[in-house]
Amino acid sequence: PGAYDEPEAWGCVLMDVIGHVANAYARSDGADPARMAARIGGALLEELFEGAPPTSNAVPIREEEEA
């Protein structure tokens, strides 16, 4: 299976990354990991729906592999 077969899996990957970053904040300055995860997730959603458009000059992975 390729990276594009299950796009929902990328949501799990992003949530895992958010969890690790939130835990790093907790270890470094005692921040509440759940609160940090909520703040990071909120910022992600804001960027996704209201932020700048995605990079327009990105080359799809499949095209890069064929080159």
mmCIF file of N, CA and C in Angstrom:
data_model
loop_
_atom_site.group_PDB
_atom_site.id
_atom_site.type_symbol
_atom_site.label_atom_id
_atom_site.label_comp_id
_atom_site.label_asym_id
_atom_site.label_seq_id
_atom_site.Cartn_x
_atom_site.Cartn_y
_atom_site.Cartn_z
ATOM 1 N N PRO A 1 0.826 -1.199 0.000
ATOM 2 C CA PRO A 1 0.000 0.000 0.000
ATOM 3 C C PRO A 1 0.867 1.258 0.000
ATOM 4 N N GLY A 2 0.413 2.239 -0.716
ATOM 5 C CA GLY A 2 1.136 3.499 -0.791
ATOM 6 C C GLY A 2 0.694 4.486 0.268
ATOM 7 N N ALA A 3 1.387 5.600 0.322
ATOM 8 C CA ALA A 3 1.104 6.642 1.316
ATOM 9 C C ALA A 3 -0.264 7.268 1.094
ATOM 10 N N TYR A 4 -0.816 7.137 -0.093
ATOM 11 C CA TYR A 4 -2.089 7.781 -0.403
ATOM 12 C C TYR A 4 -3.282 6.845 -0.277
ATOM 13 N N ASP A 5 -3.053 5.586 0.056
ATOM 14 C CA ASP A 5 -4.150 4.628 0.123
ATOM 15 C C ASP A 5 -5.124 4.905 1.265
ATOM 16 N N GLU A 6 -4.621 5.395 2.382
ATOM 17 C CA GLU A 6 -5.467 5.678 3.538
ATOM 18 C C GLU A 6 -5.125 7.055 4.098
ATOM 19 N N PRO A 7 -5.656 8.124 3.501
ATOM 20 C CA PRO A 7 -5.308 9.463 3.978
ATOM 21 C C PRO A 7 -5.695 9.708 5.431
ATOM 22 N N GLU A 8 -6.697 8.994 5.940
ATOM 23 C CA GLU A 8 -7.086 9.167 7.336
ATOM 24 C C GLU A 8 -5.951 8.771 8.280
ATOM 25 N N ALA A 9 -5.092 7.871 7.850
ATOM 26 C CA ALA A 9 -3.973 7.452 8.694
ATOM 27 C C ALA A 9 -3.052 8.628 8.999
ATOM 28 N N TRP A 10 -2.978 9.599 8.086
ATOM 29 C CA TRP A 10 -2.139 10.775 8.342
ATOM 30 C C TRP A 10 -2.671 11.567 9.530
ATOM 31 N N GLY A 11 -3.979 11.528 9.769
ATOM 32 C CA GLY A 11 -4.532 12.175 10.959
ATOM 33 C C GLY A 11 -3.989 11.537 12.227
ATOM 34 N N CYS A 12 -3.865 10.218 12.222
ATOM 35 C CA CYS A 12 -3.283 9.517 13.375
ATOM 36 C C CYS A 12 -1.824 9.891 13.554
ATOM 37 N N VAL A 13 -1.102 10.006 12.449
ATOM 38 C CA VAL A 13 0.312 10.381 12.523
ATOM 39 C C VAL A 13 0.445 11.782 13.112
ATOM 40 N N LEU A 14 -0.368 12.717 12.630
ATOM 41 C CA LEU A 14 -0.302 14.090 13.140
ATOM 42 C C LEU A 14 -0.673 14.153 14.614
ATOM 43 N N MET A 15 -1.667 13.385 15.036
ATOM 44 C CA MET A 15 -2.041 13.371 16.457
ATOM 45 C C MET A 15 -0.913 12.801 17.304
ATOM 46 N N ASP A 16 -0.206 11.808 16.789
ATOM 47 C CA ASP A 16 0.924 11.235 17.516
ATOM 48 C C ASP A 16 2.029 12.286 17.678
ATOM 49 N N VAL A 17 2.308 13.020 16.615
ATOM 50 C CA VAL A 17 3.315 14.085 16.683
ATOM 51 C C VAL A 17 2.894 15.143 17.697
ATOM 52 N N ILE A 18 1.628 15.559 17.655
ATOM 53 C CA ILE A 18 1.134 16.557 18.603
ATOM 54 C C ILE A 18 1.307 16.055 20.040
ATOM 55 N N GLY A 19 1.014 14.784 20.263
ATOM 56 C CA GLY A 19 1.189 14.216 21.600
ATOM 57 C C GLY A 19 2.641 14.263 22.066
ATOM 58 N N HIS A 20 3.563 13.949 21.170
ATOM 59 C CA HIS A 20 4.985 13.991 21.533
ATOM 60 C C HIS A 20 5.442 15.414 21.839
ATOM 61 N N VAL A 21 4.988 16.370 21.040
ATOM 62 C CA VAL A 21 5.364 17.773 21.279
ATOM 63 C C VAL A 21 4.768 18.246 22.604
ATOM 64 N N ALA A 22 3.511 17.894 22.864
ATOM 65 C CA ALA A 22 2.872 18.289 24.125
ATOM 66 C C ALA A 22 3.615 17.690 25.313
ATOM 67 N N ASN A 23 4.047 16.445 25.194
ATOM 68 C CA ASN A 23 4.812 15.817 26.274
ATOM 69 C C ASN A 23 6.174 16.479 26.455
ATOM 70 N N ALA A 24 6.774 16.920 25.367
ATOM 71 C CA ALA A 24 8.060 17.621 25.469
ATOM 72 C C ALA A 24 7.884 18.933 26.228
ATOM 73 N N TYR A 25 6.795 19.654 25.965
ATOM 74 C CA TYR A 25 6.511 20.875 26.733
ATOM 75 C C TYR A 25 6.342 20.537 28.213
ATOM 76 N N ALA A 26 5.650 19.450 28.494
ATOM 77 C CA ALA A 26 5.419 19.052 29.882
ATOM 78 C C ALA A 26 6.737 18.751 30.595
ATOM 79 N N ARG A 27 7.629 18.054 29.914
ATOM 80 C CA ARG A 27 8.920 17.721 30.520
ATOM 81 C C ARG A 27 9.804 18.950 30.678
ATOM 82 N N SER A 28 9.734 19.878 29.726
ATOM 83 C CA SER A 28 10.659 21.017 29.765
ATOM 84 C C SER A 28 10.232 22.116 30.723
ATOM 85 N N ASP A 29 8.921 22.377 30.816
ATOM 86 C CA ASP A 29 8.515 23.482 31.694
ATOM 87 C C ASP A 29 7.279 23.186 32.534
ATOM 88 N N GLY A 30 6.910 21.921 32.621
ATOM 89 C CA GLY A 30 5.805 21.543 33.496
ATOM 90 C C GLY A 30 4.423 21.851 32.966
ATOM 91 N N ALA A 31 4.315 22.174 31.679
ATOM 92 C CA ALA A 31 3.005 22.469 31.092
ATOM 93 C C ALA A 31 2.122 21.225 31.136
ATOM 94 N N ASP A 32 0.827 21.437 31.210
ATOM 95 C CA ASP A 32 -0.135 20.343 31.187
ATOM 96 C C ASP A 32 -0.180 19.776 29.764
ATOM 97 N N PRO A 33 0.168 18.491 29.568
ATOM 98 C CA PRO A 33 0.214 17.950 28.206
ATOM 99 C C PRO A 33 -1.121 18.002 27.474
ATOM 100 N N ALA A 34 -2.224 17.787 28.184
ATOM 101 C CA ALA A 34 -3.528 17.835 27.518
ATOM 102 C C ALA A 34 -3.829 19.252 27.035
ATOM 103 N N ARG A 35 -3.500 20.242 27.855
ATOM 104 C CA ARG A 35 -3.722 21.639 27.456
ATOM 105 C C ARG A 35 -2.835 22.015 26.271
ATOM 106 N N MET A 36 -1.579 21.565 26.304
ATOM 107 C CA MET A 36 -0.671 21.866 25.200
ATOM 108 C C MET A 36 -1.142 21.185 23.918
ATOM 109 N N ALA A 37 -1.596 19.942 24.017
ATOM 110 C CA ALA A 37 -2.101 19.237 22.836
ATOM 111 C C ALA A 37 -3.308 19.969 22.258
ATOM 112 N N ALA A 38 -4.178 20.474 23.130
ATOM 113 C CA ALA A 38 -5.345 21.217 22.659
ATOM 114 C C ALA A 38 -4.928 22.508 21.962
ATOM 115 N N ARG A 39 -3.934 23.202 22.520
ATOM 116 C CA ARG A 39 -3.457 24.443 21.904
ATOM 117 C C ARG A 39 -2.817 24.168 20.543
ATOM 118 N N ILE A 40 -1.991 23.119 20.480
ATOM 119 C CA ILE A 40 -1.331 22.782 19.220
ATOM 120 C C ILE A 40 -2.364 22.332 18.186
ATOM 121 N N GLY A 41 -3.289 21.483 18.606
ATOM 122 C CA GLY A 41 -4.344 21.025 17.696
ATOM 123 C C GLY A 41 -5.206 22.176 17.206
ATOM 124 N N GLY A 42 -5.509 23.104 18.100
ATOM 125 C CA GLY A 42 -6.285 24.279 17.701
ATOM 126 C C GLY A 42 -5.563 25.118 16.669
ATOM 127 N N ALA A 43 -4.260 25.286 16.872
ATOM 128 C CA ALA A 43 -3.460 26.049 15.906
ATOM 129 C C ALA A 43 -3.410 25.326 14.566
ATOM 130 N N LEU A 44 -3.312 23.999 14.597
ATOM 131 C CA LEU A 44 -3.304 23.223 13.363
ATOM 132 C C LEU A 44 -4.609 23.405 12.602
ATOM 133 N N LEU A 45 -5.724 23.309 13.311
ATOM 134 C CA LEU A 45 -7.023 23.491 12.659
ATOM 135 C C LEU A 45 -7.189 24.901 12.114
ATOM 136 N N GLU A 46 -6.728 25.890 12.859
ATOM 137 C CA GLU A 46 -6.811 27.264 12.387
ATOM 138 C C GLU A 46 -6.014 27.433 11.097
ATOM 139 N N GLU A 47 -4.821 26.903 11.061
ATOM 140 C CA GLU A 47 -4.001 26.988 9.843
ATOM 141 C C GLU A 47 -4.647 26.227 8.694
ATOM 142 N N LEU A 48 -5.231 25.093 9.005
ATOM 143 C CA LEU A 48 -5.840 24.254 7.979
ATOM 144 C C LEU A 48 -7.019 24.950 7.319
ATOM 145 N N PHE A 49 -7.860 25.605 8.121
ATOM 146 C CA PHE A 49 -9.090 26.183 7.591
ATOM 147 C C PHE A 49 -9.037 27.677 7.336
ATOM 148 N N GLU A 50 -8.098 28.384 7.965
ATOM 149 C CA GLU A 50 -8.079 29.831 7.828
ATOM 150 C C GLU A 50 -6.723 30.383 7.423
ATOM 151 N N GLY A 51 -5.709 29.556 7.437
ATOM 152 C CA GLY A 51 -4.358 30.034 7.180
ATOM 153 C C GLY A 51 -4.053 30.162 5.695
ATOM 154 N N ALA A 52 -2.791 30.308 5.429
ATOM 155 C CA ALA A 52 -2.324 30.430 4.059
ATOM 156 C C ALA A 52 -2.606 29.139 3.299
ATOM 157 N N PRO A 53 -2.771 29.248 1.992
ATOM 158 C CA PRO A 53 -3.002 28.029 1.211
ATOM 159 C C PRO A 53 -1.779 27.123 1.250
ATOM 160 N N PRO A 54 -1.987 25.832 1.002
ATOM 161 C CA PRO A 54 -0.844 24.915 0.994
ATOM 162 C C PRO A 54 0.189 25.353 -0.034
ATOM 163 N N THR A 55 1.387 24.866 0.126
ATOM 164 C CA THR A 55 2.452 25.193 -0.809
ATOM 165 C C THR A 55 2.007 24.844 -2.216
ATOM 166 N N SER A 56 2.037 25.824 -3.102
ATOM 167 C CA SER A 56 1.528 25.601 -4.449
ATOM 168 C C SER A 56 2.568 24.996 -5.378
ATOM 169 N N ASN A 57 3.840 25.053 -5.003
ATOM 170 C CA ASN A 57 4.862 24.520 -5.895
ATOM 171 C C ASN A 57 5.360 23.150 -5.444
ATOM 172 N N ALA A 58 4.623 22.506 -4.571
ATOM 173 C CA ALA A 58 5.021 21.182 -4.106
ATOM 174 C C ALA A 58 4.837 20.168 -5.233
ATOM 175 N N VAL A 59 5.743 19.237 -5.316
ATOM 176 C CA VAL A 59 5.681 18.187 -6.337
ATOM 177 C C VAL A 59 5.167 16.918 -5.660
ATOM 178 N N PRO A 60 4.108 16.323 -6.188
ATOM 179 C CA PRO A 60 3.608 15.087 -5.588
ATOM 180 C C PRO A 60 4.692 14.017 -5.518
ATOM 181 N N ILE A 61 4.656 13.223 -4.480
ATOM 182 C CA ILE A 61 5.683 12.204 -4.258
ATOM 183 C C ILE A 61 5.761 11.248 -5.438
ATOM 184 N N ARG A 62 4.635 10.865 -5.987
ATOM 185 C CA ARG A 62 4.641 9.880 -7.079
ATOM 186 C C ARG A 62 5.360 10.428 -8.300
ATOM 187 N N GLU A 63 5.227 11.723 -8.580
ATOM 188 C CA GLU A 63 5.930 12.305 -9.709
ATOM 189 C C GLU A 63 7.434 12.330 -9.453
ATOM 190 N N GLU A 64 7.844 12.590 -8.218
ATOM 191 C CA GLU A 64 9.258 12.603 -7.898
ATOM 192 C C GLU A 64 9.864 11.225 -8.071
ATOM 193 N N GLU A 65 9.127 10.186 -7.689
ATOM 194 C CA GLU A 65 9.632 8.827 -7.793
ATOM 195 C C GLU A 65 9.839 8.415 -9.233
ATOM 196 N N GLU A 66 8.958 8.906 -10.134
ATOM 197 C CA GLU A 66 9.048 8.533 -11.544
ATOM 198 C C GLU A 66 10.190 9.241 -12.243
ATOM 199 N N ALA A 67 10.609 10.394 -11.721
ATOM 200 C CA ALA A 67 11.640 11.204 -12.398
ATOM 201 C C ALA A 67 12.998 10.566 -12.348
#
